[in-house]
Coordinates of C-alpha atoms in Angstrom, one line a residue:
M29 CA 28.8 -3.8 13.4
S30 CA 25.5 -2.2 14.6
I31 CA 23.8 1.3 15.5
T32 CA 21.1 1.9 17.2
V33 CA 18.0 3.5 15.6
K34 CA 15.0 5.8 17.3
Y35 CA 12.2 6.4 15.9
F36 CA 9.9 9.5 16.8
G37 CA 6.6 10.8 16.5
V38 CA 4.6 9.6 13.5
I39 CA 7.8 8.2 12.6
A40 CA 7.5 5.6 15.0
E41 CA 3.7 5.7 14.5
K42 CA 4.4 4.5 10.8
T43 CA 7.1 2.0 11.6
G44 CA 5.5 0.9 14.8
I45 CA 8.5 0.8 16.9
T46 CA 10.6 3.2 18.6
E47 CA 13.7 1.5 18.7
E48 CA 15.8 -1.3 17.2
S49 CA 19.4 -2.5 16.3
L50 CA 20.7 -2.2 12.6
D51 CA 23.3 -3.9 11.0
L52 CA 25.6 -1.4 9.2
K53 CA 25.9 -4.0 6.6
A54 CA 22.9 -3.9 5.5
T55 CA 21.9 0.1 6.3
G56 CA 25.3 1.5 4.5
S57 CA 27.4 3.9 6.2
E58 CA 27.4 6.7 5.1
I59 CA 24.3 9.0 6.0
Q60 CA 22.3 9.2 2.8
S61 CA 22.2 5.3 1.8
F62 CA 21.2 4.8 5.6
K63 CA 18.4 7.3 5.3
G64 CA 18.1 5.4 1.5
Y65 CA 17.3 1.9 3.5
C66 CA 15.0 3.3 5.9
V67 CA 12.9 4.5 3.3
E68 CA 13.2 1.5 1.5
K69 CA 12.2 -0.5 4.6
Y70 CA 9.6 1.0 6.5
K71 CA 7.8 2.7 2.5
D72 CA 5.0 4.4 4.9
I73 CA 7.9 6.9 5.7
K74 CA 8.3 8.0 2.5
G75 CA 7.7 11.2 1.6
L76 CA 7.4 12.5 5.4
T77 CA 10.1 15.1 6.3
F78 CA 12.3 14.0 9.0
Q79 CA 16.1 14.7 9.9
I80 CA 18.3 12.8 11.2
A81 CA 20.4 13.1 14.4
V82 CA 23.5 11.5 14.9
N83 CA 24.9 10.5 19.0
Q84 CA 22.3 13.9 19.6
V85 CA 23.8 16.0 16.8
L86 CA 22.2 17.1 13.5
T87 CA 23.2 16.0 10.5
T88 CA 22.8 15.4 6.7
E89 CA 25.8 13.7 6.1
G90 CA 28.6 11.8 7.2
V91 CA 29.5 8.0 8.5
L92 CA 28.0 5.7 10.6
K93 CA 29.8 4.1 13.1
D94 CA 29.6 1.1 15.2
G95 CA 28.0 1.5 18.5
D96 CA 26.5 5.1 17.0
E97 CA 22.9 6.1 17.8
V98 CA 20.5 7.4 15.4
A99 CA 17.6 9.2 15.7
L100 CA 14.2 9.6 13.1
L101 CA 12.8 13.3 13.5
P102 CA 10.3 14.7 12.1
P103 CA 9.3 18.3 12.7
F104 CA 8.0 19.4 16.2
S105 CA 5.8 22.2 16.9
G106 CA 5.2 23.2 21.0
G107 CA 4.4 25.7 22.7

């Protein structure tokens, strides 16, 4: 069971990648455990503010399922 994780902006810069596939057994299926896994795996993102979108919907809680697309989104600004 795996998910696709996409990294944007400064998070992609800090991780050195824009996308990867992760095993749900390693990350945990709860959004908060997934977030903790990412911060532990990529220590340079610790302390950064970011939101999580699952299948293009922003969320702070819930359960990840096989095949989900998860995005780590830093704050965006624009004009």
